[in-house]
Amino acid sequence: MMTSLRDLPSVDSLLKHADDLLVRFGRPSTLDALRLTLDETRARLKRDGQTASPSLDSILASAESRLAAWTTPSLAPVINATGVILHTNLGRAPLSESTIRAMNAVAANYSNLEFDMATGKRGSRLIHAEAVLQNLLGVESALVVNNNASAVLLVLSALANKKRVVIPRSQLVEIGGGFRVPDVMKQSGAKLVEIGTTNKVRISDYKDALAEPTALVMRAHRSNFKIIGFTEEPELAKIVDVARKSNVFVVDDLGSGALIDTAKYGLAHEPTVQESLAAGVDIVCFSGDKLLGGPQAGIIVGKKELIDRIKKHPLARAVRADKISLAGIAATLLHYLKDEAEREIPTVRMMSLTARQVEVRTEAWRSALGQGEVVKSESTVGGGSLPEESMPTFVLSLRVKSPDKFLAKLREANPPVIARTENDRVLLDPRTVLDDDALLRVVKEALRAYR
Ligand SMILES: *Cc1c(COP(=O)(O)O)cnc(C)c1O
């Protein structure tokens, strides 16, 4: 035993053979990895009382796997074969090519982020996405922040601190990830005034509440659930009308921020930003990375007088969007302005695919893999949008010995594939898959390894 311990190479002698590791991983990490590997080997030899000490090559190899594990990013791309288009756990919206190019360009270079090209003086970062939003939606003013949760917090903090905000009980929603409308209101310092009941709110409820001095009427979209049956809610335009008469502004948290009518794809109609503006709402806020299909952002649009107040609030600085998201949001919005969203924005394209188009791809997958069945199924929008709504789709249904083990195998692959199971079958939905070849390569390999 003592012999083998003495036979262990020193760190210095290992370093002489570690040029490749030094180049790939740098000196400090390589040294750490070699020391740790040696410590571990020494401990094992002592414990097991083995006589043969491992070769220099095998010590270098285990140091290398350690270094590889340390330097592999934990956040990495996966293939989404679940058929859930805006899968929050899988990063919501994949971006359009020109969005990625725009983000890449400002990331890799200096930019005119806060520089006025006409005067050569300091400019504002806020103008970049604002101009596209003004063109697209005809709004007076706009502001882009970190995400929609911060947009709502900022709007309420700037416009309703210590003041009354009227909202129906049916809209006191939890969006997920701990975002609860009543809690956000409290955080902003606004005084929550609940009206109506869980299922019904009438225009008279608004009128009664507005008899006292009030800062805002708020509407929060029930993004991820539905109230059905014995329900009532006045039209937005009527609410705006009543609020106007009391000189109270209306804020609409739309959540998803659809700019095109989802009914066009056989889904329920998701309220659009344009509809809220047409109803006369003063401020609309929505997400950049839900139905809009862009990078993470919160978009606030509406009346200049209010948005100027919002821009000046100290929180605006704390939740401001970075230059890369600003470039990305502007590029994504341009697709809408140029009426090419369906062709260019991946999430919109996925929604627009007909069941027949998906079926053709599923057939091609089956031929390429030489197994599985093409069966009817449902894709969903996800991302807390359009609850209970689904689109007819076709999936490749694979029969394997243990579906859960096979899913695990797919998750271990490179790139990992995320799929789902139903009735003891593994289902792969082409609707949300961006690269069919990559998916087929992984599934073929997993099937070969898993008999
Ligand atoms: C999703 C959602 C939010 C939060 O938006 P993020 O962009 O995820 O921060 C806020 N309000 C509503 C109604 C939502 O649906």
Short mmCIF file of C-alpha atoms and ligand atoms in Angstrom, two decimals:
data_model
loop_
_atom_site.label_atom_id
_atom_site.label_comp_id
_atom_site.label_asym_id
_atom_site.label_seq_id
_atom_site.Cartn_x
_atom_site.Cartn_y
_atom_site.Cartn_z
CA MET A 1 0.00 0.00 0.00
CA MET A 2 2.74 2.44 0.92
CA THR A 3 4.48 1.65 -2.34
CA SER A 4 1.47 2.63 -4.44
CA LEU A 5 0.98 5.88 -2.54
CA ARG A 6 4.59 6.80 -3.08
CA ASP A 7 4.19 5.92 -6.76
CA LEU A 8 1.55 8.61 -7.22
CA PRO A 9 2.87 11.37 -9.47
CA SER A 10 3.33 14.88 -8.08
CA VAL A 11 1.27 17.85 -9.23
CA ASP A 12 4.39 19.21 -10.94
CA SER A 13 5.00 16.07 -12.91
CA LEU A 14 1.30 15.93 -13.92
CA LEU A 15 1.49 19.56 -15.05
CA LYS A 16 4.27 18.66 -17.48
CA HIS A 17 1.75 16.49 -19.33
CA ALA A 18 -1.20 18.82 -18.98
CA ASP A 19 -0.53 21.37 -21.72
CA ASP A 20 -3.83 20.58 -23.37
CA LEU A 21 -5.78 21.09 -20.12
CA LEU A 22 -3.89 24.32 -19.36
CA VAL A 23 -4.85 25.74 -22.74
CA ARG A 24 -8.47 24.63 -22.52
CA PHE A 25 -9.25 25.38 -18.88
CA GLY A 26 -6.59 27.83 -17.65
CA ARG A 27 -3.93 27.33 -14.99
CA PRO A 28 -5.83 27.94 -11.71
CA SER A 29 -8.67 25.52 -12.50
CA THR A 30 -6.31 22.91 -13.93
CA LEU A 31 -4.18 23.04 -10.77
CA ASP A 32 -7.28 22.72 -8.59
CA ALA A 33 -8.53 19.77 -10.60
CA LEU A 34 -5.17 17.96 -10.49
CA ARG A 35 -4.84 18.48 -6.72
CA LEU A 36 -8.37 17.31 -6.04
CA THR A 37 -7.92 14.27 -8.26
CA LEU A 38 -4.68 13.39 -6.50
CA ASP A 39 -6.26 13.83 -3.04
CA GLU A 40 -9.16 11.66 -4.05
CA THR A 41 -6.87 8.96 -5.48
CA ARG A 42 -4.72 8.99 -2.33
CA ALA A 43 -7.78 8.61 -0.12
CA ARG A 44 -9.08 5.76 -2.24
CA LEU A 45 -5.75 3.92 -2.18
CA LYS A 46 -5.59 4.24 1.61
CA ARG A 47 -9.14 3.07 2.03
CA ASP A 48 -9.06 0.16 -0.39
CA GLY A 49 -5.47 -0.84 0.32
CA GLN A 50 -4.86 -1.41 -3.38
CA THR A 51 -1.32 -1.96 -4.51
CA ALA A 52 -1.43 -0.62 -8.07
CA SER A 53 -1.52 3.14 -8.29
CA PRO A 54 -3.44 4.58 -11.28
CA SER A 55 -1.48 5.61 -14.34
CA LEU A 56 -0.58 9.20 -15.10
CA ASP A 57 -2.98 9.10 -18.04
CA SER A 58 -5.89 7.97 -15.95
CA ILE A 59 -5.26 10.70 -13.36
CA LEU A 60 -5.15 13.30 -16.14
CA ALA A 61 -8.35 11.85 -17.59
CA SER A 62 -10.25 12.15 -14.33
CA ALA A 63 -8.94 15.71 -13.86
CA GLU A 64 -10.22 16.44 -17.35
CA SER A 65 -13.74 15.17 -16.61
CA ARG A 66 -13.75 17.27 -13.46
CA LEU A 67 -12.72 20.34 -15.47
CA ALA A 68 -15.32 19.60 -18.11
CA ALA A 69 -18.04 19.38 -15.45
CA TRP A 70 -16.91 22.66 -13.89
CA THR A 71 -16.93 24.50 -17.19
CA THR A 72 -20.06 23.13 -18.82
CA PRO A 73 -22.70 25.87 -18.64
CA SER A 74 -25.70 24.69 -16.67
CA LEU A 75 -28.04 26.78 -18.83
CA ALA A 76 -28.10 25.19 -22.27
CA PRO A 77 -30.42 24.65 -25.25
CA VAL A 78 -32.88 21.75 -25.32
CA ILE A 79 -35.24 20.46 -28.01
CA ASN A 80 -38.86 21.01 -27.02
CA ALA A 81 -40.92 18.08 -28.32
CA THR A 82 -43.73 18.63 -25.80
CA GLY A 83 -46.00 20.60 -28.12
CA VAL A 84 -46.29 23.36 -25.48
CA ILE A 85 -45.32 26.46 -27.47
CA LEU A 86 -44.57 28.91 -24.65
CA HIS A 87 -43.16 26.46 -22.14
CA THR A 88 -42.14 28.69 -19.21
CA ASN A 89 -39.78 26.04 -17.82
CA LEU A 90 -38.14 25.74 -21.23
CA GLY A 91 -37.50 29.45 -21.59
CA ARG A 92 -40.73 30.67 -23.26
CA ALA A 93 -40.17 32.13 -26.75
CA PRO A 94 -37.35 31.10 -29.09
CA LEU A 95 -36.43 34.19 -31.12
CA SER A 96 -36.57 35.10 -34.79
CA GLU A 97 -33.36 35.22 -36.79
CA SER A 98 -33.38 38.96 -37.21
CA THR A 99 -34.09 39.40 -33.48
CA ILE A 100 -31.03 37.28 -32.69
CA ARG A 101 -28.97 39.28 -35.21
CA ALA A 102 -30.08 42.58 -33.69
CA MET A 103 -29.27 41.40 -30.16
CA ASN A 104 -25.96 40.01 -31.29
CA ALA A 105 -24.98 43.26 -33.00
CA VAL A 106 -25.51 45.45 -29.94
CA ALA A 107 -23.95 42.81 -27.68
CA ALA A 108 -20.76 42.61 -29.74
CA ASN A 109 -20.36 46.33 -30.41
CA TYR A 110 -20.72 49.76 -28.95
CA SER A 111 -24.07 51.27 -29.85
CA ASN A 112 -25.99 54.53 -29.74
CA LEU A 113 -27.86 53.24 -26.68
CA GLU A 114 -27.86 56.62 -24.94
CA PHE A 115 -26.26 58.75 -27.60
CA ASP A 116 -28.09 61.17 -29.87
CA MET A 117 -26.56 60.77 -33.32
CA ALA A 118 -27.95 64.09 -34.58
CA THR A 119 -26.46 66.25 -31.83
CA GLY A 120 -23.57 64.05 -30.70
CA LYS A 121 -24.84 64.51 -27.16
CA ARG A 122 -26.32 62.25 -24.52
CA GLY A 123 -29.54 60.58 -25.65
CA SER A 124 -32.15 58.27 -24.10
CA ARG A 125 -32.21 54.49 -24.20
CA LEU A 126 -35.96 54.66 -24.04
CA ILE A 127 -36.49 55.93 -27.58
CA HIS A 128 -35.35 52.82 -29.40
CA ALA A 129 -38.25 50.46 -28.82
CA GLU A 130 -40.61 53.39 -28.26
CA ALA A 131 -40.49 54.49 -31.90
CA VAL A 132 -41.54 51.05 -33.18
CA LEU A 133 -44.34 50.83 -30.61
CA GLN A 134 -45.63 54.27 -31.60
CA ASN A 135 -45.70 53.25 -35.26
CA LEU A 136 -47.20 49.85 -34.64
CA LEU A 137 -49.87 50.75 -32.09
CA GLY A 138 -50.38 54.47 -32.62
CA VAL A 139 -49.65 55.10 -28.94
CA GLU A 140 -48.40 58.43 -27.60
CA SER A 141 -45.62 56.90 -25.58
CA ALA A 142 -44.03 53.62 -24.52
CA LEU A 143 -41.51 52.23 -22.06
CA VAL A 144 -39.76 48.86 -22.03
CA VAL A 145 -38.66 47.34 -18.70
CA ASN A 146 -37.22 44.06 -17.45
CA ASN A 147 -40.42 41.99 -17.54
CA ASN A 148 -44.15 42.43 -17.18
CA ALA A 149 -44.10 41.76 -13.44
CA SER A 150 -41.83 44.78 -13.01
CA ALA A 151 -43.96 46.76 -15.47
CA VAL A 152 -47.04 46.28 -13.28
CA LEU A 153 -45.11 47.07 -10.08
CA LEU A 154 -43.63 50.20 -11.67
CA VAL A 155 -46.93 51.48 -13.08
CA LEU A 156 -48.70 51.06 -9.74
CA SER A 157 -45.81 52.55 -7.75
CA ALA A 158 -45.61 55.59 -10.02
CA LEU A 159 -49.33 56.25 -10.39
CA ALA A 160 -51.02 54.91 -7.28
CA ASN A 161 -48.71 55.01 -4.26
CA LYS A 162 -50.84 55.61 -1.14
CA LYS A 163 -53.88 55.92 -3.38
CA ARG A 164 -56.88 53.73 -4.13
CA VAL A 165 -56.79 51.22 -6.97
CA VAL A 166 -60.07 49.58 -7.87
CA ILE A 167 -60.00 45.98 -9.12
CA PRO A 168 -62.65 43.22 -9.33
CA ARG A 169 -62.24 40.21 -7.03
CA SER A 170 -62.36 38.01 -10.11
CA GLN A 171 -59.04 39.50 -11.23
CA LEU A 172 -56.97 39.05 -8.08
CA VAL A 173 -54.94 36.42 -9.86
CA GLU A 174 -51.75 34.52 -9.24
CA ILE A 175 -49.70 34.30 -12.40
CA GLY A 176 -47.21 31.74 -11.13
CA GLY A 177 -43.73 32.11 -9.76
CA GLY A 178 -45.20 34.01 -6.80
CA PHE A 179 -46.63 36.90 -8.80
CA ARG A 180 -49.94 37.68 -7.12
CA VAL A 181 -51.77 40.82 -8.16
CA PRO A 182 -52.85 41.75 -4.60
CA ASP A 183 -49.28 41.31 -3.31
CA VAL A 184 -47.81 43.40 -6.11
CA MET A 185 -50.35 46.11 -5.33
CA LYS A 186 -49.37 46.06 -1.67
CA GLN A 187 -45.69 46.22 -2.63
CA SER A 188 -46.35 49.31 -4.76
CA GLY A 189 -47.98 51.10 -1.86
CA ALA A 190 -51.35 51.21 -3.63
CA LYS A 191 -54.52 50.75 -1.60
CA LEU A 192 -56.37 47.77 -2.97
CA VAL A 193 -60.10 48.32 -3.36
CA GLU A 194 -61.81 45.03 -4.21
CA ILE A 195 -65.15 45.18 -5.96
CA GLY A 196 -67.73 42.62 -7.08
CA THR A 197 -67.53 38.93 -6.30
CA THR A 198 -65.40 36.07 -7.60
CA ASN A 199 -67.72 35.49 -10.53
CA LYS A 200 -69.57 38.76 -11.04
CA VAL A 201 -68.72 42.41 -11.25
CA ARG A 202 -71.15 45.04 -12.50
CA ILE A 203 -70.65 48.56 -13.81
CA SER A 204 -72.49 49.78 -10.68
CA ASP A 205 -69.72 48.23 -8.56
CA TYR A 206 -67.23 50.44 -10.40
CA LYS A 207 -69.46 53.51 -10.01
CA ASP A 208 -69.85 52.93 -6.27
CA ALA A 209 -66.11 52.46 -5.74
CA LEU A 210 -65.30 55.58 -7.76
CA ALA A 211 -67.43 57.74 -5.51
CA GLU A 212 -64.32 58.13 -3.35
CA PRO A 213 -61.10 59.72 -4.69
CA THR A 214 -59.25 56.99 -6.60
CA ALA A 215 -55.99 56.86 -8.60
CA LEU A 216 -56.64 53.96 -10.95
CA VAL A 217 -59.02 51.34 -12.14
CA MET A 218 -57.04 48.23 -12.87
CA ARG A 219 -57.83 45.25 -15.02
CA ALA A 220 -55.66 42.15 -14.77
CA HIS A 221 -56.09 39.51 -17.43
CA ARG A 222 -56.94 36.05 -16.08
CA SER A 223 -54.08 34.62 -18.09
CA ASN A 224 -53.94 31.11 -16.73
CA PHE A 225 -57.46 30.24 -15.65
CA LYS A 226 -61.06 30.71 -16.65
CA ILE A 227 -64.24 31.58 -14.85
CA ILE A 228 -67.20 29.94 -16.50
CA GLY A 229 -70.90 29.62 -15.78
CA PHE A 230 -72.79 32.30 -13.86
CA THR A 231 -70.43 35.17 -14.60
CA GLU A 232 -70.56 38.82 -15.54
CA GLU A 233 -68.03 41.50 -16.33
CA PRO A 234 -68.71 44.84 -18.05
CA GLU A 235 -67.02 45.59 -21.37
CA LEU A 236 -63.72 47.39 -21.07
CA ALA A 237 -65.03 50.44 -22.98
CA LYS A 238 -67.85 50.82 -20.43
CA ILE A 239 -65.39 50.65 -17.54
CA VAL A 240 -63.23 53.28 -19.24
CA ASP A 241 -66.29 55.47 -19.72
CA VAL A 242 -67.21 55.32 -16.03
CA ALA A 243 -63.59 55.93 -14.96
CA ARG A 244 -63.33 58.95 -17.30
CA LYS A 245 -66.36 60.54 -15.72
CA SER A 246 -64.57 60.36 -12.37
CA ASN A 247 -61.26 61.52 -13.86
CA VAL A 248 -59.67 58.18 -13.03
CA PHE A 249 -57.16 56.43 -15.29
CA VAL A 250 -57.51 52.80 -16.40
CA VAL A 251 -54.56 50.40 -16.43
CA ASP A 252 -54.83 47.07 -18.20
CA ASP A 253 -52.35 44.29 -17.34
CA LEU A 254 -52.84 42.11 -20.38
CA GLY A 255 -50.21 39.53 -19.48
CA SER A 256 -49.61 37.89 -22.79
CA GLY A 257 -49.81 40.87 -25.06
CA ALA A 258 -51.18 39.29 -28.18
CA LEU A 259 -50.85 41.60 -31.16
CA ILE A 260 -52.66 39.24 -33.50
CA ASP A 261 -55.97 37.48 -33.04
CA THR A 262 -55.36 33.94 -31.80
CA ALA A 263 -58.85 32.94 -32.98
CA LYS A 264 -57.32 32.87 -36.44
CA TYR A 265 -55.51 29.67 -35.39
CA GLY A 266 -58.59 27.96 -34.02
CA LEU A 267 -57.80 29.06 -30.47
CA ALA A 268 -59.91 31.15 -28.14
CA HIS A 269 -59.62 34.87 -28.71
CA GLU A 270 -56.91 36.30 -26.49
CA PRO A 271 -57.53 40.01 -25.82
CA THR A 272 -55.14 42.08 -27.95
CA VAL A 273 -53.19 45.20 -27.09
CA GLN A 274 -54.95 47.04 -29.92
CA GLU A 275 -58.39 46.20 -28.48
CA SER A 276 -57.47 47.57 -25.06
CA LEU A 277 -56.18 50.77 -26.64
CA ALA A 278 -59.28 51.07 -28.80
CA ALA A 279 -61.44 50.70 -25.69
CA GLY A 280 -59.69 53.82 -24.38
CA VAL A 281 -57.44 52.28 -21.74
CA ASP A 282 -54.78 54.78 -20.60
CA ILE A 283 -51.95 52.34 -19.88
CA VAL A 284 -51.54 48.79 -21.19
CA CYS A 285 -48.73 46.51 -20.04
CA PHE A 286 -47.73 43.13 -21.41
CA SER A 287 -44.88 40.62 -21.65
CA GLY A 288 -42.25 40.54 -24.37
CA ASP A 289 -41.74 36.80 -24.27
CA LYS A 290 -45.25 35.36 -24.18
CA LEU A 291 -47.50 35.47 -27.25
CA LEU A 292 -45.50 38.37 -28.66
CA GLY A 293 -42.62 35.94 -29.24
CA GLY A 294 -39.70 38.19 -28.30
CA PRO A 295 -37.06 38.32 -25.54
CA GLN A 296 -37.98 38.79 -21.86
CA ALA A 297 -39.33 42.30 -21.34
CA GLY A 298 -42.26 44.21 -19.96
CA ILE A 299 -43.84 46.68 -22.35
CA ILE A 300 -45.82 49.67 -21.12
CA VAL A 301 -47.73 51.73 -23.69
CA GLY A 302 -50.26 54.54 -23.55
CA LYS A 303 -50.74 58.19 -22.58
CA LYS A 304 -47.62 60.36 -22.65
CA GLU A 305 -48.54 62.30 -19.50
CA LEU A 306 -48.69 59.04 -17.50
CA ILE A 307 -45.70 57.36 -19.10
CA ASP A 308 -43.62 60.48 -18.39
CA ARG A 309 -44.50 60.09 -14.71
CA ILE A 310 -43.66 56.37 -14.86
CA LYS A 311 -40.31 57.07 -16.54
CA LYS A 312 -39.35 59.49 -13.76
CA HIS A 313 -40.10 57.10 -10.88
CA PRO A 314 -36.93 55.77 -9.15
CA LEU A 315 -38.04 52.18 -9.74
CA ALA A 316 -37.88 52.80 -13.51
CA ARG A 317 -34.09 52.83 -13.25
CA ALA A 318 -34.09 49.67 -11.14
CA VAL A 319 -36.20 47.67 -13.59
CA ARG A 320 -34.99 49.13 -16.86
CA ALA A 321 -34.42 46.88 -19.85
CA ASP A 322 -30.85 46.25 -20.93
CA LYS A 323 -29.60 47.18 -24.40
CA ILE A 324 -29.75 43.60 -25.65
CA SER A 325 -33.45 43.16 -24.82
CA LEU A 326 -34.23 46.60 -26.22
CA ALA A 327 -32.65 45.62 -29.53
CA GLY A 328 -34.47 42.29 -29.47
CA ILE A 329 -37.89 43.72 -28.63
CA ALA A 330 -37.57 46.35 -31.37
CA ALA A 331 -36.57 43.69 -33.91
CA THR A 332 -39.46 41.39 -32.92
CA LEU A 333 -41.96 44.26 -33.08
CA LEU A 334 -40.73 45.13 -36.57
CA HIS A 335 -42.01 41.75 -37.78
CA TYR A 336 -45.50 42.86 -36.76
CA LEU A 337 -45.04 46.26 -38.36
CA LYS A 338 -43.96 44.56 -41.60
CA ASP A 339 -46.83 42.05 -41.37
CA GLU A 340 -44.42 39.11 -41.41
CA ALA A 341 -44.88 37.80 -37.86
CA GLU A 342 -46.26 34.45 -38.99
CA ARG A 343 -43.32 33.80 -41.25
CA GLU A 344 -40.53 35.12 -39.03
CA ILE A 345 -41.46 34.71 -35.36
CA PRO A 346 -41.02 31.06 -34.31
CA THR A 347 -43.83 30.99 -31.71
CA VAL A 348 -46.33 32.61 -34.08
CA ARG A 349 -45.25 30.24 -36.86
CA MET A 350 -45.80 27.27 -34.51
CA MET A 351 -49.31 28.48 -33.70
CA SER A 352 -50.09 28.94 -37.37
CA LEU A 353 -49.12 25.40 -38.42
CA THR A 354 -52.13 23.35 -39.48
CA ALA A 355 -52.63 19.83 -38.16
CA ARG A 356 -52.01 18.58 -41.71
CA GLN A 357 -48.63 20.36 -41.88
CA VAL A 358 -47.62 18.76 -38.59
CA GLU A 359 -48.88 15.38 -39.78
CA VAL A 360 -46.59 15.51 -42.82
CA ARG A 361 -43.59 16.10 -40.57
CA THR A 362 -44.64 13.35 -38.17
CA GLU A 363 -44.88 10.92 -41.12
CA ALA A 364 -41.38 11.92 -42.17
CA TRP A 365 -40.12 11.28 -38.63
CA ARG A 366 -41.67 7.84 -38.61
CA SER A 367 -40.02 6.94 -41.93
CA ALA A 368 -36.66 8.25 -40.73
CA LEU A 369 -36.84 6.28 -37.47
CA GLY A 370 -38.50 3.21 -38.96
CA GLN A 371 -40.85 2.95 -36.01
CA GLY A 372 -43.64 4.55 -34.04
CA GLU A 373 -47.17 5.49 -34.90
CA VAL A 374 -48.53 8.79 -36.20
CA VAL A 375 -51.44 9.69 -33.92
CA LYS A 376 -53.75 12.65 -33.37
CA SER A 377 -53.09 14.72 -30.27
CA GLU A 378 -53.22 18.27 -28.91
CA SER A 379 -50.60 21.02 -28.72
CA THR A 380 -51.05 23.87 -26.25
CA VAL A 381 -49.90 27.48 -26.09
CA GLY A 382 -48.69 27.37 -22.47
CA GLY A 383 -46.79 30.16 -20.74
CA GLY A 384 -49.88 30.97 -18.73
CA SER A 385 -51.77 31.88 -21.91
CA LEU A 386 -55.03 30.50 -23.23
CA PRO A 387 -55.85 27.98 -20.49
CA GLU A 388 -57.83 24.91 -21.57
CA GLU A 389 -57.20 25.77 -25.21
CA SER A 390 -55.43 23.41 -27.53
CA MET A 391 -54.65 22.97 -31.18
CA PRO A 392 -55.15 19.69 -33.04
CA THR A 393 -51.78 18.20 -33.84
CA PHE A 394 -50.10 14.93 -34.77
CA VAL A 395 -47.43 13.27 -32.68
CA LEU A 396 -45.07 10.38 -33.14
CA SER A 397 -46.04 7.80 -30.53
CA LEU A 398 -43.26 5.44 -29.51
CA ARG A 399 -43.78 2.22 -27.61
CA VAL A 400 -40.78 1.51 -25.38
CA LYS A 401 -40.25 -0.79 -22.41
CA SER A 402 -40.23 1.96 -19.80
CA PRO A 403 -41.46 5.35 -21.07
CA ASP A 404 -40.13 7.21 -18.02
CA LYS A 405 -36.68 5.70 -18.40
CA PHE A 406 -36.74 6.54 -22.09
CA LEU A 407 -37.67 10.18 -21.30
CA ALA A 408 -34.70 10.27 -18.92
CA LYS A 409 -32.48 8.91 -21.68
CA LEU A 410 -33.70 11.68 -24.01
CA ARG A 411 -32.93 14.28 -21.35
CA GLU A 412 -29.37 12.97 -21.03
CA ALA A 413 -28.73 13.33 -24.75
CA ASN A 414 -26.87 16.17 -26.42
CA PRO A 415 -28.87 18.25 -27.11
CA PRO A 416 -31.44 17.00 -24.57
CA VAL A 417 -34.92 16.30 -25.90
CA ILE A 418 -37.92 17.05 -23.68
CA ALA A 419 -40.95 14.91 -24.52
CA ARG A 420 -44.06 13.70 -22.74
CA THR A 421 -45.78 10.40 -22.08
CA GLU A 422 -49.40 9.45 -22.31
CA ASN A 423 -50.94 6.03 -21.78
CA ASP A 424 -47.53 4.42 -21.53
CA ARG A 425 -46.33 5.84 -24.84
CA VAL A 426 -43.66 8.44 -25.49
CA LEU A 427 -45.13 11.28 -27.57
CA LEU A 428 -43.06 13.62 -29.74
CA ASP A 429 -44.85 16.69 -31.13
CA PRO A 430 -43.17 18.28 -34.19
CA ARG A 431 -45.03 21.57 -33.71
CA THR A 432 -42.51 22.93 -31.19
CA VAL A 433 -39.39 21.34 -32.70
CA LEU A 434 -37.13 23.82 -34.49
CA ASP A 435 -34.57 21.36 -35.89
CA ASP A 436 -36.00 18.05 -37.09
CA ASP A 437 -32.59 16.59 -38.01
CA ALA A 438 -31.18 17.20 -34.54
CA LEU A 439 -34.24 15.64 -32.93
CA LEU A 440 -34.10 12.57 -35.18
CA ARG A 441 -30.39 12.09 -34.46
CA VAL A 442 -31.00 12.09 -30.70
CA VAL A 443 -34.09 9.87 -30.80
CA LYS A 444 -32.43 7.37 -33.15
CA GLU A 445 -29.43 7.11 -30.82
CA ALA A 446 -31.64 6.79 -27.74
CA LEU A 447 -33.69 4.02 -29.38
CA ARG A 448 -30.51 2.19 -30.34
CA ALA A 449 -29.13 2.42 -26.80
CA TYR A 450 -32.49 1.52 -25.28
CA ARG A 451 -33.93 -1.78 -26.27
C1 LIG B 1 -47.39 36.65 -17.19
C2 LIG B 1 -48.11 37.75 -16.55
C3 LIG B 1 -47.43 38.69 -15.77
C4 LIG B 1 -45.95 38.60 -15.55
O1 LIG B 1 -45.26 38.78 -16.75
P1 LIG B 1 -43.70 38.40 -16.85
O2 LIG B 1 -43.28 38.96 -18.17
O3 LIG B 1 -43.63 36.93 -16.76
O4 LIG B 1 -43.00 39.07 -15.71
C5 LIG B 1 -48.16 39.71 -15.20
N1 LIG B 1 -49.50 39.79 -15.38
C6 LIG B 1 -50.19 38.91 -16.12
C7 LIG B 1 -51.67 39.06 -16.26
C8 LIG B 1 -49.51 37.85 -16.74
O5 LIG B 1 -50.20 36.96 -17.47
#
